[in-house]
CSV table of C-alpha atoms in Angstrom, one decimal:
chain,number,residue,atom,x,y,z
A,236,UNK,CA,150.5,47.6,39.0
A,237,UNK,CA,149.5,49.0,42.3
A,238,UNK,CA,147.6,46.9,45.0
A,239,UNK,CA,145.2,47.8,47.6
A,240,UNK,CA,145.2,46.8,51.2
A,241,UNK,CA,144.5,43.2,50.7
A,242,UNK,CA,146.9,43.0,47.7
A,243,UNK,CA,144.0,42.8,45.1
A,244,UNK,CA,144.9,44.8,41.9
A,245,UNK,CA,143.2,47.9,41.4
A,246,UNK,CA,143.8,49.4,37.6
A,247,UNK,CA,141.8,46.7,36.2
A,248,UNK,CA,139.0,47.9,39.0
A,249,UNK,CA,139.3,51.0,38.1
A,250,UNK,CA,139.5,50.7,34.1
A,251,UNK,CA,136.0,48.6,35.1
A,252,UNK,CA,134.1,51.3,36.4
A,253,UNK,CA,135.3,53.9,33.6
A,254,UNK,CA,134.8,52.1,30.8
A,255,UNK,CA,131.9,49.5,31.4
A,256,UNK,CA,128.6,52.1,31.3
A,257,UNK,CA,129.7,53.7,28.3
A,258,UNK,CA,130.8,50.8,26.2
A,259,UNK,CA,126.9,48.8,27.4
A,260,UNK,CA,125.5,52.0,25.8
A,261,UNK,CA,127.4,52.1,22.6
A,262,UNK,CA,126.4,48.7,22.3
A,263,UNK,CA,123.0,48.7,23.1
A,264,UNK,CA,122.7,52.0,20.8
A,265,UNK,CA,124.1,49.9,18.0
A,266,UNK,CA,121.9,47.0,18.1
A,267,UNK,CA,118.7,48.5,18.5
A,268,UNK,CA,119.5,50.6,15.9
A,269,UNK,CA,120.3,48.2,13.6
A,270,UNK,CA,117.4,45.9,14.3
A,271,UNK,CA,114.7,48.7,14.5
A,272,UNK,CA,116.2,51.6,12.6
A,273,UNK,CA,118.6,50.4,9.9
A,274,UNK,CA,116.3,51.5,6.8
A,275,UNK,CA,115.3,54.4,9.0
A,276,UNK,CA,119.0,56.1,9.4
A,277,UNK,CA,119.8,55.3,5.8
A,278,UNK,CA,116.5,57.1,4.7
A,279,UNK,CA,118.1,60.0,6.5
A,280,UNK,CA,121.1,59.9,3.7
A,281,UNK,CA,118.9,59.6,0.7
A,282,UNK,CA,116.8,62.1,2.2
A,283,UNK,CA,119.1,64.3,2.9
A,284,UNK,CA,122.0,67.0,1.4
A,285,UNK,CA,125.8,68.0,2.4
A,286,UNK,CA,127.7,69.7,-0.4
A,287,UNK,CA,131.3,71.8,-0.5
A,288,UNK,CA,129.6,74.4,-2.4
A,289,UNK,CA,129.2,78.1,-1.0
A,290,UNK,CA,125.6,77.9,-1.8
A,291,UNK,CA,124.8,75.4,0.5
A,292,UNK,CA,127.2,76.4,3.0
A,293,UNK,CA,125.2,80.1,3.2
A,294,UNK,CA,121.9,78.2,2.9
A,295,UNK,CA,123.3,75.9,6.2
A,296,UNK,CA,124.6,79.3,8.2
A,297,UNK,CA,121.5,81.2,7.6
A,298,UNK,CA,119.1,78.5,9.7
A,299,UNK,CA,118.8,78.3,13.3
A,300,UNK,CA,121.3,75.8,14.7
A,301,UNK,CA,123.6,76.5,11.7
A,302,UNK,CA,126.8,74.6,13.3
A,303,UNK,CA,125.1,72.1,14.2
A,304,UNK,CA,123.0,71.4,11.3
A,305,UNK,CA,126.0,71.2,9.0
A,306,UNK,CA,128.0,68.7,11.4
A,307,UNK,CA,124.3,66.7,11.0
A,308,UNK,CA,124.2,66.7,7.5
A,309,UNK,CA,127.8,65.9,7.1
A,310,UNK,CA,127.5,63.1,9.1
A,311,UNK,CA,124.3,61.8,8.1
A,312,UNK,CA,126.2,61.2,4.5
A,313,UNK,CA,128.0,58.4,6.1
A,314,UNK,CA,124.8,57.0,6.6
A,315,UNK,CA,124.7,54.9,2.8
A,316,UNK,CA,127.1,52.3,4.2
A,317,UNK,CA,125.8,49.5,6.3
A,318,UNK,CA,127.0,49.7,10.0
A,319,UNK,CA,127.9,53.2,10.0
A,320,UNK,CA,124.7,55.0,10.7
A,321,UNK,CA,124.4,52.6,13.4
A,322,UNK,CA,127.7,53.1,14.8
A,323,UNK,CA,127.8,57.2,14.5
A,324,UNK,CA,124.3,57.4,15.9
A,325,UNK,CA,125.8,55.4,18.8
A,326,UNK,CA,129.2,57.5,18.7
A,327,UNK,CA,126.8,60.3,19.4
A,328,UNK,CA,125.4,59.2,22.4
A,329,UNK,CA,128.3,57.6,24.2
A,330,UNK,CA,130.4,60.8,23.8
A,331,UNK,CA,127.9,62.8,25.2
A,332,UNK,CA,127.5,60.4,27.9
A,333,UNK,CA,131.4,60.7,28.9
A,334,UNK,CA,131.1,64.9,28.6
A,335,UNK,CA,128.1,64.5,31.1
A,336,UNK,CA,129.8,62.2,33.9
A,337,UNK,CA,132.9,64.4,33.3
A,338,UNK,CA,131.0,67.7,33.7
A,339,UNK,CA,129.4,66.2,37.0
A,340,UNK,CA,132.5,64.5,38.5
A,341,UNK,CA,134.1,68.2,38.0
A,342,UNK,CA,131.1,69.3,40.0
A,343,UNK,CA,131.6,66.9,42.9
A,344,UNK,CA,128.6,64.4,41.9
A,345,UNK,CA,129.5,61.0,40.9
A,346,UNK,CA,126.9,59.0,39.2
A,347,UNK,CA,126.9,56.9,36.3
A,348,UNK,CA,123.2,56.1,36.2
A,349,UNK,CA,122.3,59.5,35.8
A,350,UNK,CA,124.5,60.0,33.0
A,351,UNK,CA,123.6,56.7,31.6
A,352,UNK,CA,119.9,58.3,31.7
A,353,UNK,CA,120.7,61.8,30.2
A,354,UNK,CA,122.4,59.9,27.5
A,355,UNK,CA,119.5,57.2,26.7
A,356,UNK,CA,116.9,60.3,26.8
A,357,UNK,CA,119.0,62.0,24.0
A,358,UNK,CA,119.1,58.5,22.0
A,359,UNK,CA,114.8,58.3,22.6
A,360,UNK,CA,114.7,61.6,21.7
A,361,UNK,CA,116.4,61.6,18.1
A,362,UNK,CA,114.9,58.1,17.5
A,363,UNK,CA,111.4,59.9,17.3
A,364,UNK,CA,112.9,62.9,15.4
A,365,UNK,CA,115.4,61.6,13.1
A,366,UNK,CA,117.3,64.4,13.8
A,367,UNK,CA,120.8,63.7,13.9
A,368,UNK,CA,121.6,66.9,14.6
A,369,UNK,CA,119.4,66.9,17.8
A,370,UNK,CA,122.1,65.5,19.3
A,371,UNK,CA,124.8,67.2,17.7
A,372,UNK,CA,123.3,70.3,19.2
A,373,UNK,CA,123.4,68.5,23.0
A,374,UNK,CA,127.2,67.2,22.0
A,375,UNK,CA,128.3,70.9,21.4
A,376,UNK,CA,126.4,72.4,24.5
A,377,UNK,CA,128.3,69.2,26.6
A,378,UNK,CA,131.6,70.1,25.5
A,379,UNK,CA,131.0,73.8,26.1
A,380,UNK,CA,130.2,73.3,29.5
A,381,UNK,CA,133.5,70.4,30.0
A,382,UNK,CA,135.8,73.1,28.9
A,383,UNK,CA,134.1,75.7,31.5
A,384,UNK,CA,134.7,72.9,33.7
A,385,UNK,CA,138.1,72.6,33.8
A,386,UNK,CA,138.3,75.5,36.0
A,387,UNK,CA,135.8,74.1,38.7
A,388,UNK,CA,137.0,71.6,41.0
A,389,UNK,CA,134.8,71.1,43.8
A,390,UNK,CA,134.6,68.5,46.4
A,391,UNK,CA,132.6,65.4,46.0
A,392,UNK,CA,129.7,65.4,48.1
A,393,UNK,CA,127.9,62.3,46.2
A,394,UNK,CA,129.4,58.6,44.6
A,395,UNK,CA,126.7,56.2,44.1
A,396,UNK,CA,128.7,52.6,44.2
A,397,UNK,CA,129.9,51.2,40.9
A,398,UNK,CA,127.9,48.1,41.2
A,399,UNK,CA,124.9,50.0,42.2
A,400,UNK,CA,125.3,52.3,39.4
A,401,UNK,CA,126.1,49.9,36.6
A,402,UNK,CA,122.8,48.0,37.6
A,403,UNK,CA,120.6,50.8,37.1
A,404,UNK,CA,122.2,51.9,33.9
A,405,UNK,CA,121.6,48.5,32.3
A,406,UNK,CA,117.7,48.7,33.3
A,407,UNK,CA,117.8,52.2,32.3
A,408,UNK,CA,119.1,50.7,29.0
A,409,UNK,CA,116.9,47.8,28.9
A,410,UNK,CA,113.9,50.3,29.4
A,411,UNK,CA,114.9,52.6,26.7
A,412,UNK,CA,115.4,49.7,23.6
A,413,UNK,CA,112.1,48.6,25.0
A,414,UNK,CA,110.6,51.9,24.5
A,415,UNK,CA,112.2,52.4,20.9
A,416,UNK,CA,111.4,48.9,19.9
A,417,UNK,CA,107.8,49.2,20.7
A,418,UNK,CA,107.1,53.0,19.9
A,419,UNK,CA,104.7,52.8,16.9
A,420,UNK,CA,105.7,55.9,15.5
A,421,UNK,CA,109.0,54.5,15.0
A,422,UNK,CA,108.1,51.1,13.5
A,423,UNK,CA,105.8,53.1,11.0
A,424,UNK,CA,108.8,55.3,10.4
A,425,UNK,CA,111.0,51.7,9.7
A,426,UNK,CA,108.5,50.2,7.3
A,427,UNK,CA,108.1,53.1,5.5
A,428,UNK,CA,111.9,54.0,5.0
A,429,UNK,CA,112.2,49.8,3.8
A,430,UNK,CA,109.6,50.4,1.6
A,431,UNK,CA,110.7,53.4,-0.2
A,432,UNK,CA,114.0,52.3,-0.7
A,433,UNK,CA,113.1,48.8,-1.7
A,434,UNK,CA,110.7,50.6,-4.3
A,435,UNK,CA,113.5,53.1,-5.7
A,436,UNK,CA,115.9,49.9,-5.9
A,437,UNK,CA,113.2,47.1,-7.3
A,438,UNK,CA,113.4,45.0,-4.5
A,439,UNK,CA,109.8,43.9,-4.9
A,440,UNK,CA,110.3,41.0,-2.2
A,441,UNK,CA,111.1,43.3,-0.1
A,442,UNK,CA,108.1,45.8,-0.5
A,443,UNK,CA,105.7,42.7,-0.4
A,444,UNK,CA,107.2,41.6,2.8
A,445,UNK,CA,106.2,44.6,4.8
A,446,UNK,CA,103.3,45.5,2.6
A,447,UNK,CA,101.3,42.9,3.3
A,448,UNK,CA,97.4,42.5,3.2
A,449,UNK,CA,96.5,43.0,6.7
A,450,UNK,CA,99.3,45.8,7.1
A,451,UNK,CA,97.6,47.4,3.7
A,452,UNK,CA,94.3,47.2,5.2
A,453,UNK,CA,95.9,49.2,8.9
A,454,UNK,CA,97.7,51.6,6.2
A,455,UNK,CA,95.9,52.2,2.9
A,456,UNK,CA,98.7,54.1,1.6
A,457,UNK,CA,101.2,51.0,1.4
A,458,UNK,CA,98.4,49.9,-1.1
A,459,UNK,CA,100.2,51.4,-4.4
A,460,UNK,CA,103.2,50.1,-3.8
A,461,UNK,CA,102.1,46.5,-2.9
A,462,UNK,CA,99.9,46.2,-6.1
A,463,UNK,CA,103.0,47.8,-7.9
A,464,UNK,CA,105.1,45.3,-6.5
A,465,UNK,CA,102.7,42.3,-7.6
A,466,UNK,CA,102.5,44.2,-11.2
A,467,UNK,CA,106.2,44.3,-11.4
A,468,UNK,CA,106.8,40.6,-10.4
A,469,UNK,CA,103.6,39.4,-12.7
A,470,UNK,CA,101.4,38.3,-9.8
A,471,UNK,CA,98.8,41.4,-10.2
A,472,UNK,CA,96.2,39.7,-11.8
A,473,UNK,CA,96.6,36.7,-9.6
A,474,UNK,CA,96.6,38.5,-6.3
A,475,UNK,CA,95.1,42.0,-6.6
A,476,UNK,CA,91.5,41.4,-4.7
A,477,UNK,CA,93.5,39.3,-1.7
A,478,UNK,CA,94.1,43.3,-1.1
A,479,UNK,CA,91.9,46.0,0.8
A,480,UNK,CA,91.0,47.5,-2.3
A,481,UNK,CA,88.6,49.7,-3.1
A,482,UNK,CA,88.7,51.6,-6.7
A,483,UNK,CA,91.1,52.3,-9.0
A,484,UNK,CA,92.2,54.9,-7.0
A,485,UNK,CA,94.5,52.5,-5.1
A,486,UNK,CA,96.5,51.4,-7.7
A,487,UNK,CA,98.4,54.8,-8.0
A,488,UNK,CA,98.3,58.5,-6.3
A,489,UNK,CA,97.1,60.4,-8.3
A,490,UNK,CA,95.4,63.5,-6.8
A,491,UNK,CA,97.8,63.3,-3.6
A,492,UNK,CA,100.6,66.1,-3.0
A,493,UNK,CA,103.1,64.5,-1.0
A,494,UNK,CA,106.6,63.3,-1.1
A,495,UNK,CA,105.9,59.4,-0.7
A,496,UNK,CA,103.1,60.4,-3.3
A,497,UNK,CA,105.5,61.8,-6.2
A,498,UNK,CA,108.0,59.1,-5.4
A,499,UNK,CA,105.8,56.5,-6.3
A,500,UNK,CA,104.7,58.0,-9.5
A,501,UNK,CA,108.3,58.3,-9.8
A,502,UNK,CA,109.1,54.6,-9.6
A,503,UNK,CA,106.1,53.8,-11.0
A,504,UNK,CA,106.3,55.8,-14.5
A,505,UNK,CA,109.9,54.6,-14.4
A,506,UNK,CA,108.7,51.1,-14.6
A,507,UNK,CA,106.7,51.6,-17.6
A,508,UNK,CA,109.5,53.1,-19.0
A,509,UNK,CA,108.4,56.7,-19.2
A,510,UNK,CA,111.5,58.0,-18.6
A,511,UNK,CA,110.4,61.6,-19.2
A,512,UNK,CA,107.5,61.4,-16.5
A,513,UNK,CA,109.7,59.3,-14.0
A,514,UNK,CA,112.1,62.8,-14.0
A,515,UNK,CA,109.1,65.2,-13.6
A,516,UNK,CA,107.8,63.3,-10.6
A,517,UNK,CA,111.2,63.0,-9.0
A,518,UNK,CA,111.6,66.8,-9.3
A,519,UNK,CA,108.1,67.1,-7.7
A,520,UNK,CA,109.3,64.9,-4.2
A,521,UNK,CA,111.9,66.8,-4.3
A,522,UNK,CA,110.5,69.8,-3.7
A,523,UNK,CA,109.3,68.3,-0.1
A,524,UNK,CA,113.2,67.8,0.8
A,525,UNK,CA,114.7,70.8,3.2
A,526,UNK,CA,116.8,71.9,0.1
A,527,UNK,CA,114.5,71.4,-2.9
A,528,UNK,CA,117.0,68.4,-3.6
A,529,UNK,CA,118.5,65.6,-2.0
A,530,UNK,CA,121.2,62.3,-2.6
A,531,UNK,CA,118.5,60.4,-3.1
A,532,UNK,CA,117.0,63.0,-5.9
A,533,UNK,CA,120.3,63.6,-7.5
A,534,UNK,CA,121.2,59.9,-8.0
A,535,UNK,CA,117.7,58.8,-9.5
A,536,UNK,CA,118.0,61.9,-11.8
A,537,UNK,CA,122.0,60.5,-13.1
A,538,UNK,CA,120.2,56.9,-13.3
A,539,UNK,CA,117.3,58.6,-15.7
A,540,UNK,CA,119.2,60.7,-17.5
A,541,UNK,CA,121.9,58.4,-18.1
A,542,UNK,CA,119.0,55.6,-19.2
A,543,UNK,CA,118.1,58.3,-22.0
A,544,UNK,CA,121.4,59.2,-22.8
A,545,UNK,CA,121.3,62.7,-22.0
A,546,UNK,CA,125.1,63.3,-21.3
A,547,UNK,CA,124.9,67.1,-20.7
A,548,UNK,CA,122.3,66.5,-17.7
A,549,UNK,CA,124.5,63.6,-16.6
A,550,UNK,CA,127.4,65.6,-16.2
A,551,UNK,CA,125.7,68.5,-14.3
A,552,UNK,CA,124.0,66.4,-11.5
A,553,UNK,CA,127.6,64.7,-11.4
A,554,UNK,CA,128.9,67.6,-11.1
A,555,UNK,CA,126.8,68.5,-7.9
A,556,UNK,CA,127.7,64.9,-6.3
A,557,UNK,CA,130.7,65.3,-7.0
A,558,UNK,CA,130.8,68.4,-4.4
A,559,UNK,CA,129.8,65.8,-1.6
A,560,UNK,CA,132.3,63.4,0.1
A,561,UNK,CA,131.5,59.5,-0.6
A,562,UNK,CA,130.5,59.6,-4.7
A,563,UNK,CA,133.0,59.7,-6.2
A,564,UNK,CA,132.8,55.7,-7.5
A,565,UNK,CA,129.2,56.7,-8.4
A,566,UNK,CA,130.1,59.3,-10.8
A,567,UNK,CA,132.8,58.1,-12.2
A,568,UNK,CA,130.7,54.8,-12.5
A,569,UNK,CA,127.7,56.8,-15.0
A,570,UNK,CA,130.5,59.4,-16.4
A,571,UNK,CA,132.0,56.3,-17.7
A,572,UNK,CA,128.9,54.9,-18.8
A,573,UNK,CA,127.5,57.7,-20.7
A,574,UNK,CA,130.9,58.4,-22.1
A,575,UNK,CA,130.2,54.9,-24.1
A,576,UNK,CA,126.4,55.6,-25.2
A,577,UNK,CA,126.4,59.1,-25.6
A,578,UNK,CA,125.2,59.7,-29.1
A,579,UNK,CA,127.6,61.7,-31.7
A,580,UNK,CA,124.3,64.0,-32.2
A,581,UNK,CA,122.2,65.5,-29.8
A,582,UNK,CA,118.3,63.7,-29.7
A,583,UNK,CA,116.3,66.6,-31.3
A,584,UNK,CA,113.9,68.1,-29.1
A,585,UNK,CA,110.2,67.2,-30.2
A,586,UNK,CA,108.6,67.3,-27.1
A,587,UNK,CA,106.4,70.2,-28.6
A,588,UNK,CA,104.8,66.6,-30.5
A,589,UNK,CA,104.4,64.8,-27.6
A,590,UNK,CA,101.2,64.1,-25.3
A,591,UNK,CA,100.9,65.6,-21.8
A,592,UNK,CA,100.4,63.5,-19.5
A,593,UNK,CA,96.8,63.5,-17.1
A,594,UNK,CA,95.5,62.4,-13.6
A,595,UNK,CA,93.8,59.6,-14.9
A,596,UNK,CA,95.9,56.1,-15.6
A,597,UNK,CA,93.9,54.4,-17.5
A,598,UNK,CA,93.9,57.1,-19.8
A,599,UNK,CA,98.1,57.5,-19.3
A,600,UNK,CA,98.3,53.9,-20.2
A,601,UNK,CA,96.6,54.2,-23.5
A,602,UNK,CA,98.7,57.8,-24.4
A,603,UNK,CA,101.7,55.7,-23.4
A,604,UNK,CA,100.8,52.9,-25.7
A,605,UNK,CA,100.2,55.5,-28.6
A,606,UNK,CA,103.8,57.1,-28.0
A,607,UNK,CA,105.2,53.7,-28.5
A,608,UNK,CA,106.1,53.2,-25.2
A,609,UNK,CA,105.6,49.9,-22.8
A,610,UNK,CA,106.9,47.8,-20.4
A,611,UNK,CA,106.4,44.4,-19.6
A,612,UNK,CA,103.3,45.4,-16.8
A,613,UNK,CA,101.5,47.7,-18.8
A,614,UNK,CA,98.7,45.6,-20.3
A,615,UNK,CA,98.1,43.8,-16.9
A,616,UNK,CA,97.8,47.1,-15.4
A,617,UNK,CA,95.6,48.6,-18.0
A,618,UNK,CA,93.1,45.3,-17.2
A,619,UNK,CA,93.2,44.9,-13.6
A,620,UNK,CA,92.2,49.2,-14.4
A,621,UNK,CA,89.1,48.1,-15.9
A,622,UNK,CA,88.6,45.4,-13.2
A,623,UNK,CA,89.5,47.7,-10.1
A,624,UNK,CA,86.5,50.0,-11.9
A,625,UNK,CA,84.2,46.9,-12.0
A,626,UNK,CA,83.9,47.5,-15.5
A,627,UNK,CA,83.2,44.1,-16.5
A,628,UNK,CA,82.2,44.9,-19.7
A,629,UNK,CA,84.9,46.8,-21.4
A,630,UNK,CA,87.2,44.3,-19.5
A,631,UNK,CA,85.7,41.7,-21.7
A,632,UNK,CA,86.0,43.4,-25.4
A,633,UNK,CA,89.4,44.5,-24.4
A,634,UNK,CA,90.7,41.1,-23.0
A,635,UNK,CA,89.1,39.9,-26.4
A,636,UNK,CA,91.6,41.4,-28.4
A,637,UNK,CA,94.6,40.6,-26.3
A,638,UNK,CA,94.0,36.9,-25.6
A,639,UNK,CA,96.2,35.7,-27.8
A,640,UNK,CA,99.4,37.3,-25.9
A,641,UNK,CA,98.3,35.6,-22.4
A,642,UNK,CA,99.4,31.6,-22.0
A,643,UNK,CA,97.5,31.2,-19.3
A,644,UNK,CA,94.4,33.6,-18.4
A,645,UNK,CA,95.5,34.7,-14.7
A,646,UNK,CA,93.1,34.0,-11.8
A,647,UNK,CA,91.0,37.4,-11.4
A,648,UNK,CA,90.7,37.8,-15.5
A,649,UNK,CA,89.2,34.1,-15.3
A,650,UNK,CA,87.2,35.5,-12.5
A,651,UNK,CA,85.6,38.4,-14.1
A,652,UNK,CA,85.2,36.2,-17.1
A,653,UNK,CA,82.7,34.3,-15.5
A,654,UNK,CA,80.8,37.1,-13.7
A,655,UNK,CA,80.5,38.5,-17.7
A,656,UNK,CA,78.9,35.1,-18.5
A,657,UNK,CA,76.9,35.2,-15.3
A,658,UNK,CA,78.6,31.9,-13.9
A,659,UNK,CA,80.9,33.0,-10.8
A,660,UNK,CA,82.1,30.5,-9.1
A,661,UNK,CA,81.9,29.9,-5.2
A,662,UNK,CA,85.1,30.8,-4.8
A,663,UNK,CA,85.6,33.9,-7.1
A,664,UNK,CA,87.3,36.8,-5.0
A,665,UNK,CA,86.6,38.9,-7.7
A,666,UNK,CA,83.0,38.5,-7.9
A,667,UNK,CA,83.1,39.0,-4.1
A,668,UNK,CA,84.5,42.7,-4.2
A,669,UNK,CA,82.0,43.8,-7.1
A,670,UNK,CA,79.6,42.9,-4.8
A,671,UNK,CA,80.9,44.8,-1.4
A,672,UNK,CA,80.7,48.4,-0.9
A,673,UNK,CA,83.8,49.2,0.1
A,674,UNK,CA,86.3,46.1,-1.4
A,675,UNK,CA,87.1,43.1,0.1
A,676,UNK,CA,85.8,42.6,4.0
């Protein structure tokens, strides 16, 4: 080990100043990330496609930004396991960091900070996009320009101090977690992501947790999902009016065209066990996805297809994961499965017999009951219908005839019960949003 002037070692100095900007950022990247983005960047995977397949690969080449578009997507499959999103996304920005202050200490300018600050305004910037091939792009232009740099060497004309530097980097830092943490368009981004996923998984804690009443009432469309949520864990007719809701319109979305939209119905028509509808809508979101398909799209379909025993259309989208790098436990896991319940004779196809279905739920509900098929929330659904429409009175020959198959009458069927005797009580919610305009104020 060397030693200055004054006998002081200087390596660990100088391993200090190289190495103490860069490894604040990766850190810093990492943990906001994970605390504002996690269900954010693994959105990004179900979202989105990679496959070894020449189809893709010709689809990938003929965009704008092909190369780095396909190092994005290939990346952005790591993305389904915990930790990694976080720690490529901040990979990313630290190596692009280093080809900065590498570029600029070949051009005689010496600077940390500013690289610290070209570096944070690449992280802010794919953040708000969710592009992780934003900064793929930047990365490749970087090292471009470091290998054209190798043959400049020019004399240093500015060093900001170490200490000076590492300061300003840290508020730089500081400033843009701040600006991440508190960017709305982010945080709607991260709720939404949780939500969806949560919904697509049946973690109906977890929808309710961010879909709360007062968030439902700042973002009508979480409203479907929450009541679905209560429906799913029995608490519908208990808690439905503590909701912003204003006709039966909000218990579904029907009469939207939208991604979210169609995986909802998705989730939802899987829930009342309508596998055949729960397929349809998944290939209608999917048709929002850059490639008409997606990992998220081609897992639900093995899940559904596998639940009805199809083996042939388990084996195809298999097939198609299989072309990706990280499932292969997945389809060996439902390949497997369907191996044991496949039927020794194909299911004859009689959907020629069956009913089609509409854009009006109460009406689904009743087509579904005729088909034979329901779930454990269907008849709760089909009543707090009636009651979302205010109509008291069909609620009340209905609920007649099902009685019997309810232990306990839940709170807002007790509720309406009253109204239909003309006896509501001082505290009956329900009673209070047939009476308001626009639901619940």
């Amino acid at each position: 080990m060397t030693k200055g002037a004054d006998g002081s070692p200087k390596n660990w100095a100088k391993v200090l100043t190289w190495t103490l900007e860069p490894v604040l950022l990766f850190c810093t990247v990492f943990i906001v990330s994970h605390i504002w983005q996690k269900f954010a960047l693994s959105n990004q995977e179900s979202l989105g496609l990679f496959l070894w397949a020449p189809d893709y690969l010709n689809d990938m080449l003929s965009l704008d930004r092909p190369l780095s578009r396909l190092i994005g997507a290939y990346l952005v499959q790591f993305f389904r396991f915990q930790y990694l999103a976080e720690a490529i996304t901040a990979s990313i920005v630290c190596i692009i960091f280093l080809l900065i202050r590498w570029i600029t200490s070949r051009c005689g300018f010496t600077c940390g900070a500013f690289c610290t600050l070209a570096a944070a305004a690449v992280w802010t910037a794919m953040a708000k996009t969710t592009e992780t091939s934003l900064g793929i792009l930047i990365l490749l232009i970087a090292a471009a320009l470091s290998i054209a740099c190798i043959f400049i060497r020019l004399k240093e004309f500015f060093c900001l101090r170490f200490a000076l530097s590492a300061g300003i980097s840290i508020v730089l830092l500081i400033c843009s977690s701040l600006l991440i943490a508190r960017d709305k368009e982010i945080q709607s981004r991260e709720r939404w992501s949780l939500i969806e996923q949560a919904s697509v998984n049946h973690n109906w804690d977890a929808v309710l947790s961010v879909a709360t009443p007062s968030q439902c009432r700042q973002d009508r469309e979480m409203l479907p999902f929450a009541l679905l949520a209560l429906n799913e864990k029995g608490q519908l007719a208990e808690k439905m009016f503590l909701y912003p809701i204003q006709g039966p319109e909000d218990l579904d979305t029907e009469g939207s065209s939208s991604r979210r939209a169609f995986l909802f119905s998705s989730v939802l028509y899987e829930s009342l066990g309508c596998s055949n509808e729960a397929i349809h809508q998944t290939f209608q979101s999917a048709c929002f996805t850059a490639h008409g398909t997606s990992f998220g799209t081609l897992r639900q379909l093995v899940r559904f297809y596998a639940y009805r025993g199809d083996e042939a259309m388990v084996r195809k989208y298999c097939t198609i994961l299989q072309r990706s790098s990280l499932h292969k436990a997945f389809t060996e896991k439902y390949l497997a499965l369907i191996e044991e319940t496949k039927q020794e004779k194909a299911p004859e196809n009689d959907s020629w017999q069956r009913n089609i279905m509409n854009h009006d739920q109460l009406s689904d509900l009743i087509l579904l009951q005729q088909e034979g098929i329901s779930s454990g929330i269907t008849m709760d659904r089909y009543f707090c219908y009636l009651l979302a429409k205010k109509d008291i009175n069909s609620f009340k020959t209905q609920f007649e005839l099902a009685k019997e198959y309810y232990q306990t009458i839940p709170r807002h069927f007790r509720e309406a019960l009253e109204i239909s005797e003309g006896h509501p009580s001082p505290d009956n919610i329900y009673y209070m949003y047939c009476q308001a305009e626009k639901g619940i104020k």
